[in-house]
Amino acid sequence: MNIQRPARPGPAAEAVSDVPLALGPADGPLARGQTGEFSFQSRRMLFEWWAVLVAATLAMIAISTLWPPVRADNLFYDLVLRMNPAPASQRVLIVAIDNRSLSEIGLWPWNREVHARLIEKLTEAGPAAVGYDVLFPEASDPVADRKLADAIAGNGRLVLPSIVEIPGPDGAPSIQIPPVEPIGSAARSTGHVATRPDRDGVVRAVDRLTDGDGRRNLHMGEAVAAVVRGDNALLAAPRPAPNSEVLAPVRDLIPFAGPAGTYSRFSFADVLAGRVPPDLIAGRIVLVGATASGMGDRFSTPMSGTLETMPGVELNANYVDSLLADRMIRAAPPWAWILFSLLPVWLLMMSLLFLGPRVNLWLGVGIGLAVFLITFLSLAVFRFWLPPAMALFGIGLIYPLWGWRRLDLASRYMVAELRELRSEPAVLPRHQAELSGDPVERQILLMHEAIRDIRDLRRFVAQSLDSLPDAAVVTDLEGMVLIANDAADALFEQRLAGNLLGRPLDQLFRSLDSDPRLPDPRAVELMDAMQRMSLASSATTDNGYETRLADGTSLEIRVAFFTDAARRPLGWICRFADITELRASERQREDALRLLTHDMRAPQASILAVLEAEGKKVPPELARRLERYAHQTLSLADDFVHLARAESGRFVVETFNLSDALLDSVDDLWPLADAKRIRIVSDVPETEALVTGDRALLTRSITNLLGNALKYSDERTHVQARIRLEDKFVIAEIEDQGRGIAEEDLGKLFEAFSRLAPPEGAPAATAAPGAGLGLAFVKAVVERHRGQVSVTSVEGKGSIFGMRLPRAKA
């Protein structure tokens, strides 16, 4: 059904198409009267605009101070980090106390002599620095403690962690617990390992702790970085008192290099047992810490998945790597963040004052995208964090505050659309009443006419369905019948009692089964496919199946998606076509084909048998001619049967390697090639060229192409048979060095019974044998497999025949 719309919108639509969102064309705040003064309406609208602007500004400042949208900002921050991870330094190495180490060495905690032996191993290898993320807050065996202290002192570049408890005991602001002596004094430095997650439980930063006087309490990662850089001044700076107050004026945002496992890692047990070459440790920054499950030192980070967490030692590795690479992320100061949030709002307010709704819509979207882009680039490129959620919240706040001013515009737009609909050519004959009365009454009359037209169109659709010869029903997305034509009522009146409307479609399918307790699996599969497509809201080509009823009737059941004018899915159209006569004619055609091929083959086979038994009684020349004619007739019968099978589309489907099919064809035709002294060059890829389809038919298609190349090639030439792989396709090509094909003959090569004439001047007897069905068979098979055939040829130089098939997944 074609509906012709007017070439241009009606005058009423033009009147509102470019009206600004804030003001009409005649009452804008900049429209002046003849005296040059603003009208009362203009001053009122300008006052409202300023009120909205001031209210939105104050609201955003209050929200950013009291309830900042931290969670929304964190989501975007994490997304950018995952999309643009920092490069991981190969200099950082983790020695992991993992599950295998616990299994080999024993349950935790280990004797401190074990740690001493590991540190001695590391000292022998010569690392740049060692961060030993294992707490030693209490005394143990004095001998073991002394051995550990001696090993640490012998290293000279080892940093140990300390504990910061907030609050401390007896009302103290905090308490700092360094490693027990003599272990603590043997280390090059110590640093706290306090980790504070954000409100959502994700660790994104490390606190720089100080006391009230500004004395720094170094983090272990800062101390390790200072050891690597040789910053003795930072390491020797005064530290806070053990029970001083703890302040965190600065948070170092860590640009993570990736999820857990990004940095190089060796097992504690391997290093201890000497299974790691010292060259792999020499000159590297070694961080020792727990990664085994159940040891508790794991955190969620921006790089974590749904269940993945990062060990504390790898968190420190990211921190140390970022400090040494000088790529720590800087957060915008509060004043810059608030200004960044307010600027888009002020820009949008200016557009609402001067521009129309269409421009404002796209400008609002563009401003929002610009906010995202600026935030993304500043974080990904410049390592500067500008939270975007507040700016986006402000943009979204403007439209509701200004929305009531659009009500008049919406009303005028509705009237314009109804008038335009009234002026369009009618699909059905209709009666239009004269528009009169007040504006509200005219709007009601226009709406009444539109609703009446929709009802008439619905009746027209129902009557059109009733006129169809096939049974058809229309359902919603859930498969409930909404419309059924008379043919559908007649089909199901003996199978289902009552009206079809409101019934589920699968109930109609079950009623067609001879035994309702055993539903047709094809119907079940079809309903499942419909449900999946409905959930995905995606249109597709029609689907269905064929069934045979108990009375011998053959039905073809087809369902197709239908959408509205905006291409949004609405439901399904299901058709039940009676194809009993069609199937009967197909069976007759197959019987005739079977009889024809048998009658063609049997006499020729008899002729060949007679020639073989009585060949000496027949003149040799006559015997050769009879044998050639018999073989040609048998070949014609075979080609005719294969072509009919290819065109019928009844395949044995499997997924196989097309390279194997090509090699099989080469093997089959080797005697013919050897007889003409033609060399066949096979070229197949190492990767499997997987396709899905009928292996026998596709193999025969390749054989036909290769056989034609051998037939039309001169002796002592070569034919190349190759398989090429593309992203979504597999291509089989046969290239020969024959006489080539004229350009005017290329278009009819794949037609049935089409054959090339022999070269000019050559006798007709020199033409290659065949009936012209081979290439028609190839075309039918390839197209039935959703592929394409191709041919390129240059006269005198040869031809290239190709098959392009969809590539299957392994």
Short mmCIF file of N, CA and C in Angstrom, two decimals, residues 5-6 8-19 407-424 435 439 442-444 446-447 450:
data_model
loop_
_atom_site.label_atom_id
_atom_site.label_comp_id
_atom_site.label_asym_id
_atom_site.label_seq_id
_atom_site.Cartn_x
_atom_site.Cartn_y
_atom_site.Cartn_z
N ARG A 5 2.58 11.38 0.41
CA ARG A 5 2.50 12.52 1.32
C ARG A 5 2.65 13.81 0.52
N PRO A 6 2.21 14.94 1.07
CA PRO A 6 2.39 16.22 0.37
C PRO A 6 3.87 16.50 0.15
N ARG A 8 5.45 19.25 0.52
CA ARG A 8 6.02 20.13 1.53
C ARG A 8 5.03 20.26 2.67
N PRO A 9 5.49 20.53 3.90
CA PRO A 9 4.57 20.63 5.02
C PRO A 9 3.61 21.79 4.85
N GLY A 10 2.46 21.65 5.52
CA GLY A 10 1.43 22.68 5.45
C GLY A 10 1.86 23.96 6.12
N PRO A 11 1.11 25.03 5.93
CA PRO A 11 1.48 26.32 6.50
C PRO A 11 1.50 26.31 8.01
N ALA A 12 0.64 25.50 8.64
CA ALA A 12 0.63 25.49 10.10
C ALA A 12 1.90 24.87 10.64
N ALA A 13 2.39 23.82 9.95
CA ALA A 13 3.63 23.21 10.40
C ALA A 13 4.79 24.17 10.24
N GLU A 14 4.80 24.95 9.13
CA GLU A 14 5.87 25.92 8.94
C GLU A 14 5.86 26.97 10.04
N ALA A 15 4.70 27.24 10.56
CA ALA A 15 4.61 28.30 11.57
C ALA A 15 5.29 27.91 12.86
N VAL A 16 5.44 26.59 13.13
CA VAL A 16 6.02 26.18 14.40
C VAL A 16 7.35 25.47 14.25
N SER A 17 7.77 25.21 13.01
CA SER A 17 8.96 24.40 12.84
C SER A 17 10.22 25.09 13.34
N ASP A 18 10.28 26.39 13.26
CA ASP A 18 11.48 27.11 13.66
C ASP A 18 11.23 28.03 14.84
N VAL A 19 10.18 27.74 15.62
CA VAL A 19 9.92 28.58 16.79
C VAL A 19 10.96 28.28 17.85
N LEU A 407 4.82 24.17 26.74
CA LEU A 407 3.49 23.59 26.62
C LEU A 407 2.71 24.23 25.47
N ASP A 408 2.81 25.53 25.35
CA ASP A 408 2.10 26.20 24.27
C ASP A 408 2.63 25.75 22.92
N LEU A 409 3.95 25.60 22.84
CA LEU A 409 4.55 25.12 21.60
C LEU A 409 4.06 23.72 21.25
N ALA A 410 3.98 22.83 22.26
CA ALA A 410 3.50 21.47 22.00
C ALA A 410 2.06 21.48 21.50
N SER A 411 1.23 22.35 22.09
CA SER A 411 -0.17 22.42 21.66
C SER A 411 -0.27 22.88 20.21
N ARG A 412 0.49 23.91 19.86
CA ARG A 412 0.45 24.39 18.49
C ARG A 412 1.00 23.35 17.52
N TYR A 413 2.02 22.63 17.96
CA TYR A 413 2.57 21.60 17.09
C TYR A 413 1.55 20.48 16.83
N MET A 414 0.81 20.09 17.88
CA MET A 414 -0.19 19.04 17.71
C MET A 414 -1.27 19.48 16.72
N VAL A 415 -1.72 20.73 16.85
CA VAL A 415 -2.75 21.22 15.93
C VAL A 415 -2.21 21.26 14.51
N ALA A 416 -0.96 21.68 14.35
CA ALA A 416 -0.37 21.74 13.01
C ALA A 416 -0.29 20.35 12.39
N GLU A 417 0.13 19.35 13.19
CA GLU A 417 0.22 18.00 12.67
C GLU A 417 -1.14 17.44 12.30
N LEU A 418 -2.15 17.72 13.11
CA LEU A 418 -3.50 17.24 12.80
C LEU A 418 -4.04 17.90 11.54
N ARG A 419 -3.76 19.19 11.37
CA ARG A 419 -4.19 19.86 10.14
C ARG A 419 -3.47 19.27 8.92
N GLU A 420 -2.17 19.00 9.07
CA GLU A 420 -1.43 18.41 7.96
C GLU A 420 -1.96 17.02 7.64
N LEU A 421 -2.26 16.22 8.69
CA LEU A 421 -2.83 14.90 8.46
C LEU A 421 -4.17 15.01 7.75
N ARG A 422 -4.95 16.03 8.11
CA ARG A 422 -6.27 16.22 7.49
C ARG A 422 -6.13 16.59 6.02
N SER A 423 -5.04 17.29 5.68
CA SER A 423 -4.86 17.73 4.30
C SER A 423 -4.20 16.67 3.42
N GLU A 424 -3.69 15.60 4.00
CA GLU A 424 -3.04 14.56 3.20
C GLU A 424 -4.06 13.76 2.41
N LEU A 435 -14.38 22.97 10.07
CA LEU A 435 -13.81 23.38 11.35
C LEU A 435 -14.42 24.70 11.77
N PRO A 439 -10.91 27.54 19.61
CA PRO A 439 -9.73 26.73 19.31
C PRO A 439 -9.77 25.34 19.93
N ARG A 442 -12.02 23.13 17.88
CA ARG A 442 -11.39 22.73 16.62
C ARG A 442 -10.34 21.63 16.85
N GLN A 443 -9.60 21.75 17.94
CA GLN A 443 -8.63 20.70 18.23
C GLN A 443 -9.32 19.37 18.49
N ILE A 444 -10.43 19.40 19.22
CA ILE A 444 -11.17 18.16 19.49
C ILE A 444 -11.70 17.55 18.19
N LEU A 446 -10.43 17.90 15.14
CA LEU A 446 -9.31 17.34 14.40
C LEU A 446 -8.89 15.99 14.98
N MET A 447 -8.83 15.91 16.33
CA MET A 447 -8.46 14.64 16.96
C MET A 447 -9.51 13.57 16.68
N ALA A 450 -8.97 12.21 13.21
CA ALA A 450 -7.79 11.34 13.15
C ALA A 450 -8.09 9.97 13.74
#
